[in-house]
């Protein structure tokens, strides 16, 4: 089954404790993105990657890091999480070769930073 | 900068009736796509319908159709014969593969 897999689904952590949210896709998509969803703000792009070793900032990159060492994986790293990073996070992938059919999303990660 | 505006934070519709969700956007791109995504309580993001901006014909997927007015930069979603399973948050999005800009969402409640 074609899918984007995010882990964990839920995470509660303390301020300053480094964490990684993993994302993997099995569709051989070139493009991958991370979004955060907050009430009243919709989804905002954090980082995106157009291929292996090619990443760029989205609209809200502060406090986050990403890497794209393999085509299928695109982890999101919070080096020193703060309470304002409490949010619902989505990983998504897409392929321009398919006429831009939009993103396939993961199931989301609910992160709480206390 | 691209923007997407959904001016209806919440809407309600009776089962079997028709409802229209509004969306306006602004972009300087010549080639772009428009999407409606559904987010039920399970929080999964599900693609409902897509529209290629260079196509004048409005997209249709079963009970879902759009009214795309390119000059007005408007992209509304019409849901016909509403069903209880249509209860969800609906997001309008505009952009291309590497960057989609989302609106703030419309929470639709289908009443029995």
Tab-separated table of N, CA and C in Angstrom, chain A:
chain	number	residue	atom	x	y	z
A	1	UNK	N	0.854	-1.192	0.000
A	1	UNK	CA	0.000	0.000	0.000
A	1	UNK	C	0.885	1.235	0.000
A	2	UNK	N	0.545	2.171	-0.904
A	2	UNK	CA	1.287	3.423	-0.994
A	2	UNK	C	0.971	4.280	0.220
A	3	UNK	N	2.005	4.706	0.927
A	3	UNK	CA	1.711	5.471	2.127
A	3	UNK	C	2.924	6.262	2.606
A	4	UNK	N	2.616	7.224	3.471
A	4	UNK	CA	3.619	7.980	4.206
A	4	UNK	C	3.455	7.587	5.673
A	5	UNK	N	4.542	7.153	6.279
A	5	UNK	CA	4.495	6.655	7.655
A	5	UNK	C	5.248	7.594	8.576
A	6	UNK	N	4.536	8.096	9.552
A	6	UNK	CA	5.127	8.984	10.561
A	6	UNK	C	5.135	8.285	11.907
A	7	UNK	N	6.193	8.531	12.663
A	7	UNK	CA	6.256	8.036	14.040
A	7	UNK	C	7.028	9.020	14.921
A	8	UNK	N	6.586	9.180	16.180
A	8	UNK	CA	5.418	8.525	16.773
A	8	UNK	C	4.120	9.263	16.419
A	9	UNK	N	3.013	8.692	16.801
A	9	UNK	CA	1.720	9.321	16.563
A	9	UNK	C	1.414	10.377	17.638
A	10	UNK	N	1.859	10.087	18.834
A	10	UNK	CA	1.713	11.022	19.946
A	10	UNK	C	3.053	11.105	20.679
A	11	UNK	N	3.373	12.302	21.155
A	11	UNK	CA	4.615	12.480	21.882
A	11	UNK	C	4.468	13.628	22.865
A	12	UNK	N	4.802	13.348	24.125
A	12	UNK	CA	4.867	14.385	25.160
A	12	UNK	C	6.318	14.448	25.616
A	13	UNK	N	6.877	15.642	25.615
A	13	UNK	CA	8.268	15.794	26.003
A	13	UNK	C	8.431	17.048	26.852
A	14	UNK	N	9.630	17.226	27.374
A	14	UNK	CA	9.912	18.393	28.211
A	14	UNK	C	10.757	19.388	27.431
A	15	UNK	N	10.656	20.609	27.827
A	15	UNK	CA	11.407	21.680	27.171
A	15	UNK	C	12.901	21.361	27.148
A	16	UNK	N	13.494	21.493	25.967
A	16	UNK	CA	14.934	21.338	25.821
A	16	UNK	C	15.418	19.937	25.501
A	17	UNK	N	14.556	18.959	25.551
A	17	UNK	CA	14.982	17.581	25.301
A	17	UNK	C	14.850	17.263	23.811
A	18	UNK	N	15.961	17.051	23.163
A	18	UNK	CA	15.991	16.818	21.717
A	18	UNK	C	15.102	15.648	21.308
A	19	UNK	N	14.401	15.824	20.192
A	19	UNK	CA	13.567	14.741	19.700
A	19	UNK	C	13.582	14.706	18.173
A	20	UNK	N	13.246	13.537	17.651
A	20	UNK	CA	13.147	13.344	16.206
A	20	UNK	C	11.827	12.688	15.867
A	21	UNK	N	11.144	13.241	14.890
A	21	UNK	CA	9.933	12.626	14.347
A	21	UNK	C	10.310	12.033	12.986
A	22	UNK	N	10.071	10.747	12.843
A	22	UNK	CA	10.489	10.099	11.604
A	22	UNK	C	9.381	10.127	10.564
A	23	UNK	N	9.779	10.114	9.304
A	23	UNK	CA	8.850	10.101	8.183
A	23	UNK	C	9.450	9.257	7.072
A	24	UNK	N	8.667	8.351	6.540
A	24	UNK	CA	9.140	7.485	5.463
A	24	UNK	C	8.010	7.286	4.456
A	25	UNK	N	8.376	7.310	3.163
A	25	UNK	CA	7.379	7.077	2.110
A	25	UNK	C	7.862	5.964	1.185
A	26	UNK	N	6.909	5.196	0.664
A	26	UNK	CA	7.250	4.033	-0.175
A	26	UNK	C	6.826	4.219	-1.625
A	27	UNK	N	6.661	5.472	-2.057
A	27	UNK	CA	6.152	5.742	-3.403
A	27	UNK	C	7.236	6.282	-4.344
A	28	UNK	N	8.473	6.320	-3.854
A	28	UNK	CA	9.584	6.841	-4.659
A	28	UNK	C	9.366	8.305	-5.063
A	29	UNK	N	8.698	9.055	-4.182
A	29	UNK	CA	8.445	10.466	-4.459
A	29	UNK	C	9.703	11.287	-4.271
A	30	UNK	N	9.874	12.287	-5.165
A	30	UNK	CA	11.033	13.167	-5.041
A	30	UNK	C	10.827	14.195	-3.934
A	31	UNK	N	9.622	14.740	-3.858
A	31	UNK	CA	9.385	15.861	-2.944
A	31	UNK	C	8.809	15.383	-1.614
A	32	UNK	N	9.329	15.964	-0.534
A	32	UNK	CA	8.787	15.713	0.791
A	32	UNK	C	8.741	17.019	1.561
A	33	UNK	N	7.755	17.124	2.445
A	33	UNK	CA	7.565	18.367	3.205
A	33	UNK	C	7.124	18.056	4.625
A	34	UNK	N	7.395	19.004	5.497
A	34	UNK	CA	6.852	18.978	6.841
A	34	UNK	C	5.974	20.205	7.044
A	35	UNK	N	4.796	19.957	7.645
A	35	UNK	CA	3.869	21.030	7.983
A	35	UNK	C	3.520	20.925	9.460
A	36	UNK	N	3.155	22.066	10.030
A	36	UNK	CA	2.547	22.057	11.344
A	36	UNK	C	1.151	22.653	11.244
A	37	UNK	N	0.234	22.089	12.023
A	37	UNK	CA	-1.154	22.558	12.010
A	37	UNK	C	-1.515	23.089	13.372
A	38	UNK	N	-1.978	24.328	13.406
A	38	UNK	CA	-2.393	24.975	14.641
A	38	UNK	C	-3.782	25.554	14.455
A	39	UNK	N	-4.610	25.535	15.498
A	39	UNK	CA	-5.984	26.049	15.384
A	39	UNK	C	-6.014	27.489	14.886
A	40	UNK	N	-6.849	27.726	13.899
A	40	UNK	CA	-6.995	29.075	13.362
A	40	UNK	C	-5.907	29.504	12.402
A	41	UNK	N	-4.892	28.669	12.242
A	41	UNK	CA	-3.772	29.020	11.349
A	41	UNK	C	-3.637	28.087	10.163
A	42	UNK	N	-4.378	27.033	10.127
A	42	UNK	CA	-4.257	26.078	9.038
A	42	UNK	C	-2.948	25.313	9.114
A	43	UNK	N	-2.452	24.871	7.961
A	43	UNK	CA	-1.190	24.161	7.892
A	43	UNK	C	-0.125	25.106	7.341
A	44	UNK	N	1.001	25.121	7.995
A	44	UNK	CA	2.107	25.976	7.563
A	44	UNK	C	3.348	25.119	7.324
A	45	UNK	N	4.028	25.407	6.240
A	45	UNK	CA	5.166	24.592	5.845
A	45	UNK	C	6.400	24.931	6.672
A	46	UNK	N	7.067	23.902	7.184
A	46	UNK	CA	8.269	24.090	8.005
A	46	UNK	C	9.524	23.988	7.127
A	47	UNK	N	9.678	22.853	6.470
A	47	UNK	CA	10.779	22.596	5.553
A	47	UNK	C	10.276	21.721	4.418
A	48	UNK	N	10.995	21.765	3.316
A	48	UNK	CA	10.705	20.837	2.238
A	48	UNK	C	12.003	20.363	1.594
A	49	UNK	N	11.886	19.277	0.858
A	49	UNK	CA	13.041	18.699	0.177
A	49	UNK	C	12.623	18.294	-1.227
A	50	UNK	N	13.424	18.696	-2.196
A	50	UNK	CA	13.102	18.380	-3.586
A	50	UNK	C	13.799	17.112	-4.058
A	51	UNK	N	14.770	16.640	-3.293
A	51	UNK	CA	15.408	15.364	-3.591
A	51	UNK	C	16.467	15.108	-2.527
A	52	UNK	N	17.194	14.011	-2.673
A	52	UNK	CA	18.224	13.656	-1.692
A	52	UNK	C	19.237	14.794	-1.572
A	53	UNK	N	19.527	15.157	-0.320
A	53	UNK	CA	20.500	16.201	0.009
A	53	UNK	C	20.082	17.604	-0.442
A	54	UNK	N	18.837	17.774	-0.843
A	54	UNK	CA	18.339	19.092	-1.244
A	54	UNK	C	17.169	19.470	-0.346
A	55	UNK	N	17.403	20.421	0.568
A	55	UNK	CA	16.340	20.859	1.473
A	55	UNK	C	16.283	22.385	1.482
A	56	UNK	N	15.116	22.912	1.867
A	56	UNK	CA	14.980	24.365	1.932
A	56	UNK	C	13.925	24.719	2.953
A	57	UNK	N	14.028	25.962	3.446
A	57	UNK	CA	13.113	26.416	4.475
A	57	UNK	C	11.737	26.698	3.894
A	58	UNK	N	10.738	26.409	4.712
A	58	UNK	CA	9.383	26.817	4.397
A	58	UNK	C	9.075	28.142	5.076
A	59	UNK	N	7.856	28.276	5.554
A	59	UNK	CA	7.425	29.541	6.146
A	59	UNK	C	7.729	29.669	7.635
A	60	UNK	N	7.876	28.554	8.330
A	60	UNK	CA	8.102	28.599	9.783
A	60	UNK	C	9.215	27.642	10.185
A	61	UNK	N	10.450	27.866	9.737
A	61	UNK	CA	11.528	26.906	9.971
A	61	UNK	C	12.244	27.031	11.321
A	62	UNK	N	12.011	28.128	12.048
A	62	UNK	CA	12.789	28.384	13.259
A	62	UNK	C	12.561	27.294	14.293
A	63	UNK	N	13.672	26.759	14.813
A	63	UNK	CA	13.596	25.748	15.849
A	63	UNK	C	13.552	24.321	15.330
A	64	UNK	N	13.623	24.167	14.021
A	64	UNK	CA	13.547	22.832	13.406
A	64	UNK	C	14.759	22.587	12.507
A	65	UNK	N	15.083	21.293	12.361
A	65	UNK	CA	16.071	20.867	11.389
A	65	UNK	C	15.532	19.665	10.639
A	66	UNK	N	16.033	19.464	9.426
A	66	UNK	CA	15.658	18.289	8.644
A	66	UNK	C	16.907	17.758	7.958
A	67	UNK	N	16.788	16.534	7.471
A	67	UNK	CA	17.830	15.968	6.634
A	67	UNK	C	17.184	15.040	5.621
A	68	UNK	N	17.851	14.867	4.484
A	68	UNK	CA	17.334	13.959	3.449
A	68	UNK	C	18.530	13.171	2.890
A	69	UNK	N	18.906	12.167	3.628
A	69	UNK	CA	20.049	11.343	3.238
A	69	UNK	C	19.625	10.209	2.311
A	70	UNK	N	18.380	9.813	2.415
A	70	UNK	CA	17.823	8.783	1.539
A	70	UNK	C	16.524	9.331	0.962
A	71	UNK	N	16.163	8.836	-0.213
A	71	UNK	CA	14.985	9.361	-0.867
A	71	UNK	C	13.719	9.095	-0.063
A	72	UNK	N	13.626	7.999	0.624
A	72	UNK	CA	12.396	7.622	1.275
A	72	UNK	C	12.206	8.278	2.648
A	73	UNK	N	13.267	8.763	3.264
A	73	UNK	CA	13.183	9.252	4.643
A	73	UNK	C	13.419	10.754	4.747
A	74	UNK	N	12.650	11.374	5.640
A	74	UNK	CA	12.769	12.830	5.819
A	74	UNK	C	12.436	13.155	7.274
A	75	UNK	N	13.371	12.928	8.199
A	75	UNK	CA	13.093	13.164	9.616
A	75	UNK	C	13.063	14.645	9.982
A	76	UNK	N	12.246	14.958	10.970
A	76	UNK	CA	12.149	16.311	11.518
A	76	UNK	C	12.790	16.302	12.899
A	77	UNK	N	13.719	17.199	13.112
A	77	UNK	CA	14.481	17.234	14.356
A	77	UNK	C	14.193	18.530	15.090
A	78	UNK	N	13.867	18.387	16.375
A	78	UNK	CA	13.741	19.546	17.255
A	78	UNK	C	14.884	19.461	18.248
A	79	UNK	N	15.892	20.301	18.074
A	79	UNK	CA	17.102	20.234	18.893
A	79	UNK	C	16.814	20.622	20.342
A	80	UNK	N	16.000	21.634	20.540
A	80	UNK	CA	15.681	22.105	21.884
A	80	UNK	C	14.217	22.556	21.893
A	81	UNK	N	13.301	21.610	22.003
A	81	UNK	CA	11.880	21.949	21.888
A	81	UNK	C	11.430	22.952	22.938
A	82	UNK	N	10.491	23.797	22.532
A	82	UNK	CA	9.894	24.771	23.443
A	82	UNK	C	8.371	24.621	23.376
A	83	UNK	N	7.668	25.118	24.390
A	83	UNK	CA	6.204	24.960	24.421
A	83	UNK	C	5.498	25.508	23.176
A	84	UNK	N	6.066	26.519	22.525
A	84	UNK	CA	5.390	27.043	21.336
A	84	UNK	C	5.519	26.123	20.123
A	85	UNK	N	6.207	25.011	20.294
A	85	UNK	CA	6.262	24.008	19.238
A	85	UNK	C	5.244	22.882	19.467
A	86	UNK	N	4.446	23.040	20.499
A	86	UNK	CA	3.323	22.133	20.688
A	86	UNK	C	2.374	22.305	19.517
A	87	UNK	N	2.127	21.203	18.800
A	87	UNK	CA	1.365	21.323	17.557
A	87	UNK	C	1.089	19.929	17.006
A	88	UNK	N	0.328	19.904	15.916
A	88	UNK	CA	0.110	18.689	15.141
A	88	UNK	C	0.982	18.779	13.897
A	89	UNK	N	1.833	17.782	13.695
A	89	UNK	CA	2.797	17.809	12.604
A	89	UNK	C	2.445	16.770	11.543
A	90	UNK	N	2.580	17.195	10.304
A	90	UNK	CA	2.338	16.299	9.173
A	90	UNK	C	3.547	16.255	8.254
A	91	UNK	N	3.884	15.054	7.867
A	91	UNK	CA	4.837	14.835	6.789
A	91	UNK	C	4.035	14.533	5.528
A	92	UNK	N	4.548	14.960	4.387
A	92	UNK	CA	3.838	14.722	3.130
A	92	UNK	C	4.836	14.506	2.007
A	93	UNK	N	4.420	13.765	0.995
A	93	UNK	CA	5.292	13.555	-0.157
A	93	UNK	C	4.506	13.733	-1.442
A	94	UNK	N	5.233	14.015	-2.522
A	94	UNK	CA	4.592	14.192	-3.826
A	94	UNK	C	5.620	13.997	-4.924
A	95	UNK	N	5.108	13.892	-6.143
A	95	UNK	CA	5.993	13.692	-7.283
A	95	UNK	C	5.538	14.567	-8.430
A	96	UNK	N	6.399	15.441	-8.932
A	96	UNK	CA	5.977	16.331	-10.014
A	96	UNK	C	5.700	15.597	-11.306
A	97	UNK	N	6.242	14.416	-11.452
A	97	UNK	CA	6.052	13.669	-12.683
A	97	UNK	C	4.653	13.146	-12.861
A	98	UNK	N	3.811	13.276	-11.859
A	98	UNK	CA	2.458	12.744	-11.950
A	98	UNK	C	1.442	13.854	-12.148
A	99	UNK	N	1.872	14.940	-12.732
A	99	UNK	CA	0.933	16.018	-13.027
A	99	UNK	C	0.466	16.745	-11.793
A	100	UNK	N	1.284	16.715	-10.775
A	100	UNK	CA	0.986	17.444	-9.552
A	100	UNK	C	-0.351	17.045	-8.955
A	101	UNK	N	-0.427	15.835	-8.471
A	101	UNK	CA	-1.655	15.338	-7.869
A	101	UNK	C	-1.751	15.683	-6.399
A	102	UNK	N	-0.892	16.595	-5.966
A	102	UNK	CA	-0.987	17.014	-4.575
A	102	UNK	C	-0.213	16.081	-3.672
A	103	UNK	N	-0.277	16.369	-2.417
A	103	UNK	CA	0.478	15.611	-1.445
A	103	UNK	C	-0.248	14.364	-0.973
A	104	UNK	N	0.554	13.343	-0.614
A	104	UNK	CA	0.085	12.239	0.208
A	104	UNK	C	0.601	12.521	1.610
A	105	UNK	N	-0.298	12.536	2.571
A	105	UNK	CA	0.061	12.906	3.939
A	105	UNK	C	0.239	11.689	4.827
A	106	UNK	N	1.103	11.838	5.806
A	106	UNK	CA	1.172	10.883	6.890
A	106	UNK	C	0.000	11.093	7.843
A	107	UNK	N	-0.065	10.277	8.877
A	107	UNK	CA	-1.201	10.307	9.808
A	107	UNK	C	-1.088	11.376	10.870
A	108	UNK	N	0.044	12.068	10.892
A	108	UNK	CA	0.200	13.160	11.844
A	108	UNK	C	0.859	12.726	13.146
A	109	UNK	N	1.558	13.664	13.755
A	109	UNK	CA	2.181	13.473	15.070
A	109	UNK	C	1.721	14.589	15.977
A	110	UNK	N	1.050	14.221	17.047
A	110	UNK	CA	0.611	15.232	18.025
A	110	UNK	C	1.720	15.394	19.052
A	111	UNK	N	2.386	16.557	19.031
A	111	UNK	CA	3.503	16.830	19.931
A	111	UNK	C	3.078	17.821	21.004
A	112	UNK	N	3.369	17.477	22.244
A	112	UNK	CA	3.144	18.382	23.372
A	112	UNK	C	4.469	18.599	24.075
A	113	UNK	N	4.862	19.862	24.215
A	113	UNK	CA	6.095	20.216	24.911
A	113	UNK	C	5.721	20.929	26.207
A	114	UNK	N	6.129	20.361	27.332
A	114	UNK	CA	5.754	20.939	28.634
A	114	UNK	C	6.968	21.549	29.343
